[in-house]
Short mmCIF file of C-alpha atoms in Angstrom, two decimals:
data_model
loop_
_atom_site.label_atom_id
_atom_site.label_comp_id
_atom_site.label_asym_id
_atom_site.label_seq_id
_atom_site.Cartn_x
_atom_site.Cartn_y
_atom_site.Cartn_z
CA UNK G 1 103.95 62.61 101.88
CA UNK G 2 105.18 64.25 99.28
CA UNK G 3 103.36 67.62 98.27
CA UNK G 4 105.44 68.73 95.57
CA UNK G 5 106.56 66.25 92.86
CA UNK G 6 108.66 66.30 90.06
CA UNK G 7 108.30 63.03 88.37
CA UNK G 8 111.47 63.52 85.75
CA UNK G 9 114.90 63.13 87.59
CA UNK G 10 116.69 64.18 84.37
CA UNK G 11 115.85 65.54 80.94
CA UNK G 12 118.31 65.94 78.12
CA UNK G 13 117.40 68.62 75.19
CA UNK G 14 119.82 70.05 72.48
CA UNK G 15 120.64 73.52 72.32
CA UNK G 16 118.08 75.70 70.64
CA UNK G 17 115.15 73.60 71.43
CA UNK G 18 112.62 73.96 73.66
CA UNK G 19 112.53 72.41 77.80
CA UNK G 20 109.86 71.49 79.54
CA UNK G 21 110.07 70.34 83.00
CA UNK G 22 107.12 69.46 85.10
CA UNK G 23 105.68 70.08 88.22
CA UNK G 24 102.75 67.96 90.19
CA UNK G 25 101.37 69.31 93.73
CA UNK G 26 98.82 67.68 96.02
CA UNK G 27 97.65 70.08 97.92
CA UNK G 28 94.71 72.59 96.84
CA UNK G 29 96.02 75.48 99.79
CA UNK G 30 99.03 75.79 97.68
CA UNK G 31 98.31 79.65 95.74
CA UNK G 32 102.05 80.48 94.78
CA UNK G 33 104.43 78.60 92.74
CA UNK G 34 108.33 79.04 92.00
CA UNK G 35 110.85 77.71 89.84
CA UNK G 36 114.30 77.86 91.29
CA UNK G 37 117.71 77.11 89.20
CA UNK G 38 120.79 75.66 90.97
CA UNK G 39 124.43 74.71 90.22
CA UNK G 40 126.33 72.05 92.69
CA UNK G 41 127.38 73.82 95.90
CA UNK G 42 125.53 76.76 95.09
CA UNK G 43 122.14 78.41 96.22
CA UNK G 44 118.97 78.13 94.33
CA UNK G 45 118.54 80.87 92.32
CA UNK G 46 115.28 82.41 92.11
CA UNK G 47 113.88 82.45 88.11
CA UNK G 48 109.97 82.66 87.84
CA UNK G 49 107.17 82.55 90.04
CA UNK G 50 103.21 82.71 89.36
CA UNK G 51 100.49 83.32 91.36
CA UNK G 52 97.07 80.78 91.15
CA UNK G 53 95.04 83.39 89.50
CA UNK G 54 97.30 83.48 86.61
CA UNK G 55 97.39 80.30 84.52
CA UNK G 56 100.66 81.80 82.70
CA UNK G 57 103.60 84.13 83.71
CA UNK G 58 106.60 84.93 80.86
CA UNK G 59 109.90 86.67 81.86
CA UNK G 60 112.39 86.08 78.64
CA UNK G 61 113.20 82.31 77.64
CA UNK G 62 111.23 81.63 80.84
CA UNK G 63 107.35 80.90 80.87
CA UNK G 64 105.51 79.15 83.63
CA UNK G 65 102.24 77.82 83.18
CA UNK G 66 99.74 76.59 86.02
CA UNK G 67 97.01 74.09 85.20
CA UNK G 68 94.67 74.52 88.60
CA UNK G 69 92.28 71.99 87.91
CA UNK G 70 94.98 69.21 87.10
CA UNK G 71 97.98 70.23 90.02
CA UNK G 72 99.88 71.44 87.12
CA UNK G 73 103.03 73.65 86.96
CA UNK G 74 105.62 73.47 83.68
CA UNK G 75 108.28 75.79 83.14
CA UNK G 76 109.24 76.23 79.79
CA UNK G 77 112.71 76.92 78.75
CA UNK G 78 112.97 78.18 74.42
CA UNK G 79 115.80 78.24 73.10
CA UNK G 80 117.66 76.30 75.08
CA UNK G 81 121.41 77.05 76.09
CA UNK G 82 124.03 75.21 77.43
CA UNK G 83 124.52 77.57 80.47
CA UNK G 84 120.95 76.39 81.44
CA UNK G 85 122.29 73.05 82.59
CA UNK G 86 121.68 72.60 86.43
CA UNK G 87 118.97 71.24 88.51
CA UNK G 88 115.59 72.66 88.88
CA UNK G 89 113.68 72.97 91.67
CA UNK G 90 110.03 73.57 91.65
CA UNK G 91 108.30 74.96 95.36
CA UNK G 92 104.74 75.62 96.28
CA UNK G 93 103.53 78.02 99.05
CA UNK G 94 100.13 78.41 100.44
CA UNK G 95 101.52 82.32 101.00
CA UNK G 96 100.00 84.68 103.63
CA UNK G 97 100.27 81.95 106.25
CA UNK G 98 103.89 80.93 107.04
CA UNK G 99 105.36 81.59 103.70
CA UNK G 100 107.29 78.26 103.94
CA UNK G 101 108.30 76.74 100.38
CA UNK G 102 107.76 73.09 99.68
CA UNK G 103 110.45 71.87 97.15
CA UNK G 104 110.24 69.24 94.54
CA UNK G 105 112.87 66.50 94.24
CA UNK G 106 114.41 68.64 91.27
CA UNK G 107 115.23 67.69 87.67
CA UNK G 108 118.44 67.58 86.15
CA UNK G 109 118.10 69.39 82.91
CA UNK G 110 121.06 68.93 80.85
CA UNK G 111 121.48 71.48 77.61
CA UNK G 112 123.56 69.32 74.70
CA UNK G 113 125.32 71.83 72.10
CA UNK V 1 118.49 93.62 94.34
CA UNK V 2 117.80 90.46 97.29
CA UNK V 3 121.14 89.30 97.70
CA UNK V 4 121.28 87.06 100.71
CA UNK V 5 125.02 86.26 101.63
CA UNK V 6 126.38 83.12 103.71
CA UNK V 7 129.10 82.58 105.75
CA UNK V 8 131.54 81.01 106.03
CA UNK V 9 130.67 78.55 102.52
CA UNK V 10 132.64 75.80 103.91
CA UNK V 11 133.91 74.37 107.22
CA UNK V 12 135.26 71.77 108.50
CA UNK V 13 135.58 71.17 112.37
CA UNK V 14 135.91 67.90 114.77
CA UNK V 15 133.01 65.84 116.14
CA UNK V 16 131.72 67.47 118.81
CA UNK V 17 132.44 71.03 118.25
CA UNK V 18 130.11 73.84 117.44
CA UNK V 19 129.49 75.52 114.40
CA UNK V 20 127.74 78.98 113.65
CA UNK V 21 126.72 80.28 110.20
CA UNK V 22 125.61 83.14 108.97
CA UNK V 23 122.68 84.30 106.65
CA UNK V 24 122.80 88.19 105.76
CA UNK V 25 120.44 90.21 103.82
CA UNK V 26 122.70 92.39 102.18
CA UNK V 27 120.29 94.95 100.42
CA UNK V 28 116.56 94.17 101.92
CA UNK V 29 115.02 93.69 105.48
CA UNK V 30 114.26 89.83 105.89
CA UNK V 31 111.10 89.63 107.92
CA UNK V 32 111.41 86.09 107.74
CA UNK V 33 114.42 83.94 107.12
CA UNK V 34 114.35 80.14 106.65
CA UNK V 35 116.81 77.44 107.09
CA UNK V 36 117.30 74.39 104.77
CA UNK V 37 119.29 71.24 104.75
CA UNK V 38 120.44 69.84 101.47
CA UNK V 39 121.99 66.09 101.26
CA UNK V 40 123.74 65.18 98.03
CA UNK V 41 121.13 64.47 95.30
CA UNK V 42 118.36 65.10 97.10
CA UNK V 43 115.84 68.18 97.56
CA UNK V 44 115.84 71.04 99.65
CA UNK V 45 114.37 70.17 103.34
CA UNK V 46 113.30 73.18 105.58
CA UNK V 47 114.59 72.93 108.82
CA UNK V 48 113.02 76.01 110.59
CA UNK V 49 111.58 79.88 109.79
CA UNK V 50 112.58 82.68 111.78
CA UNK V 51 111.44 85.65 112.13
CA UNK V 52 113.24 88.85 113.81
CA UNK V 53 113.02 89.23 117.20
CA UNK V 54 110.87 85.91 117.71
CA UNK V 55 112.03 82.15 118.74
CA UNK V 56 112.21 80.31 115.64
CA UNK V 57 109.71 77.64 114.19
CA UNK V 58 111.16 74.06 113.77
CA UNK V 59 110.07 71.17 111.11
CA UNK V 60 108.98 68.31 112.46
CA UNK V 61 112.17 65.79 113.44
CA UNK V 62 114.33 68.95 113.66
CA UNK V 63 115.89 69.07 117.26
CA UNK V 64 115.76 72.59 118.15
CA UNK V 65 118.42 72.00 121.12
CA UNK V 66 120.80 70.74 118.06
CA UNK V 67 120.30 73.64 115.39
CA UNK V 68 120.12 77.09 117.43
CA UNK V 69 118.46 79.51 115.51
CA UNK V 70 118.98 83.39 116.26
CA UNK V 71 117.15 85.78 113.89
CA UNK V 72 118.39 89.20 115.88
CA UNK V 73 117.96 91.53 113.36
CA UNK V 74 116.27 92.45 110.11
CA UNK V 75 119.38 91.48 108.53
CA UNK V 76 121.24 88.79 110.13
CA UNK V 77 120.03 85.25 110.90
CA UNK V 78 122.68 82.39 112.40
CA UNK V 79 122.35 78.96 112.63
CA UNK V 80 124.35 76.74 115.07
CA UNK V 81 124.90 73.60 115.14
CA UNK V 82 125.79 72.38 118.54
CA UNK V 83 128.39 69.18 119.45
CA UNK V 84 128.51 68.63 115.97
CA UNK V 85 128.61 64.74 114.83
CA UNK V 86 129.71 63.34 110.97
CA UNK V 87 125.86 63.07 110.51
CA UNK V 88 125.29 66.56 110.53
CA UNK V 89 127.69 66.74 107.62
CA UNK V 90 125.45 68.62 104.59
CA UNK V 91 125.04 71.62 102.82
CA UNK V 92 122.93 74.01 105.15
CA UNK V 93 120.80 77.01 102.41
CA UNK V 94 119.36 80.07 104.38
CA UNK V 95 117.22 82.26 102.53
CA UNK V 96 114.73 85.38 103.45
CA UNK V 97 112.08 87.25 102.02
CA UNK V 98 110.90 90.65 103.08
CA UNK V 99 107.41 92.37 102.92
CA UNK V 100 108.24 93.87 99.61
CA UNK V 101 108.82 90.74 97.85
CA UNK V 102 105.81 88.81 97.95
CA UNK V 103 106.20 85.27 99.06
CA UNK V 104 109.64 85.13 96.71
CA UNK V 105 112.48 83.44 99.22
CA UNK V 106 116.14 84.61 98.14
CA UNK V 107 118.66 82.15 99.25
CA UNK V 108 122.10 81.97 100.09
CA UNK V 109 125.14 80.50 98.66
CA UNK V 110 125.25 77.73 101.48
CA UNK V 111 127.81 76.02 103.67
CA UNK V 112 128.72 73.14 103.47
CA UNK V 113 129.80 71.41 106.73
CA UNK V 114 131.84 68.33 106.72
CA UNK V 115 132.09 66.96 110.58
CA UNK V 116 135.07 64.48 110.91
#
C-alpha cells in the first residue's frame, strides 16, 4: 500500500521556467510534509517542509503548497536551473508519534538549458 | 547546521562477512536516528528507528538478527549487517533528527555496499 505517491517518474522543463512536481498521500494522520532533493549516490537533501495548518510555505525558488481536502502536496520550482536536475523525493509524517518519513517513488526532474 | 556524516561511503567485502557503518551527527544531538535502504531506481525504504540508549524499532520484513542496530549515543548510530550475502548489496541512508528540529530528518551521504 502505497501512502505516498508521486504519479510523474520524470518531468523535463527548460531553464527559467517554472517546475511543478506533485505529491498524492492516502492517509489523513499524515500532518507534516517534506520535499527532499537527491543526486545518484548521494543523500537526500532536505529543501522544504510544511506543516498541515499551512496550505503554503516559500523559502527562495522553493514553494510548497498543501491541498488538505484533496491529499495534495506540489513543490514549485521558478526559475528553473540546470543544477536543479536530480530526483525528488516527497515524505509524509504523522509527527509526534514515531517521526518515521514515508517516501514517494521520486520524480526525475530534469532542467534543459 | 544538521550535518549527519556516514562512513565508510563505499565497501566492498566477501559473502558472508560482516559489515558495520556509521551514522554521526556532527553538529546536533540525534534523539532519533533512522535507517533506510535504497535499491537502484527505486524509493527510499525505512528499515528501522533508533533511538539512544533504546533497542531499535524494525519495519516489517526487516530481520533484526541480519541488520544490528546500535544507537549508543546522542551522536553515533551503526548499522551492521551480519554474514553478508550479494542480496544485501544496496545503498544503506541513515539520517537523525533532534528535538530542536521539528520532525525534519537530516540524512547521510550513504554507503553503498556491494557483497560479492
Amino acid at each position: 500500500d502505497q501512502q505516498v505517491k508521486q504519479n510523474s517518474p520524470s518531468l523535463s522543463v527548460q531553464e527559467g521556467r517554472i517546475s511543478i512536481l506533485n505529491c498524492d498521500y492516502t492517509n489523513s494522520m499524515f500532518d507534516y510534509f517534506l520535499w527532499y532533493k537527491k543526486y545518484p549516490a548521494e543523500g537526500p537533501t532536505f529543501l522544504i517542509s510544511i506543516s498541515s495548518i499551512k496550505d503554503k510555505n516559500e523559502d527562495g525558488r522553493f514553494t510548497v503548497f498543501l491541498n488538505k481536502s484533496a491529499k495534495h502536496l506540489s513543490l514549485h520550482i521558478v526559475p528553473s536551473q540546470p543544477g536543479d536536475s536530480a530526483v525528488y523525493f516527497c515524505a509524509a509524517s504523522d509527527a509526534g508519534n514515531t517521526g518515521k518519513l514515508i517516501f514517494g517513488q521520486g520524480t526525475t526532474l530534469q532542467v534543459k538549458p | 547546521g544538521a550535518v549527519v556524516s556516514q562512513h565508510p561511503s563505499w565497501v566492498i567485502c566477501k559473502s558472508g562477512t560482516s559489515v558495520k557503518i556509521e551514522c554521526r551527527s556532527l553538529d546536533f544531538q540525534a534523539t532519533t536516528m533512522f535507517w533506510y535502504r535504497q535499491f537502484p531506481k527505486q524509493s527510499l525504504m525505512l528499515m528501522a528507528t533508533s533511538n539512544e540508549g533504546s533497542k531499535a524499532t524494525y519495519e516489517q520484513g526487516v530481520e533484526k538478527d541480519k541488520f544490528l542496530i546500535n544507537h549508543a549515543s546522542l551522536t553515533l548510530s551503526t548499522l551492521t549487517v551480519t554474514s553478508a550475502h550479494p542480496e544485501d548489496s544496496s545503498f544503506y541512508i541513515c539520517s537523525a533528527s533532534g528535538q530542536d528540529l521539528s520532525e525534519t530528518q537530516y540524512f547521510g551521504p550513504g554507503t553503498r555496499l556491494l557483497v560479492l
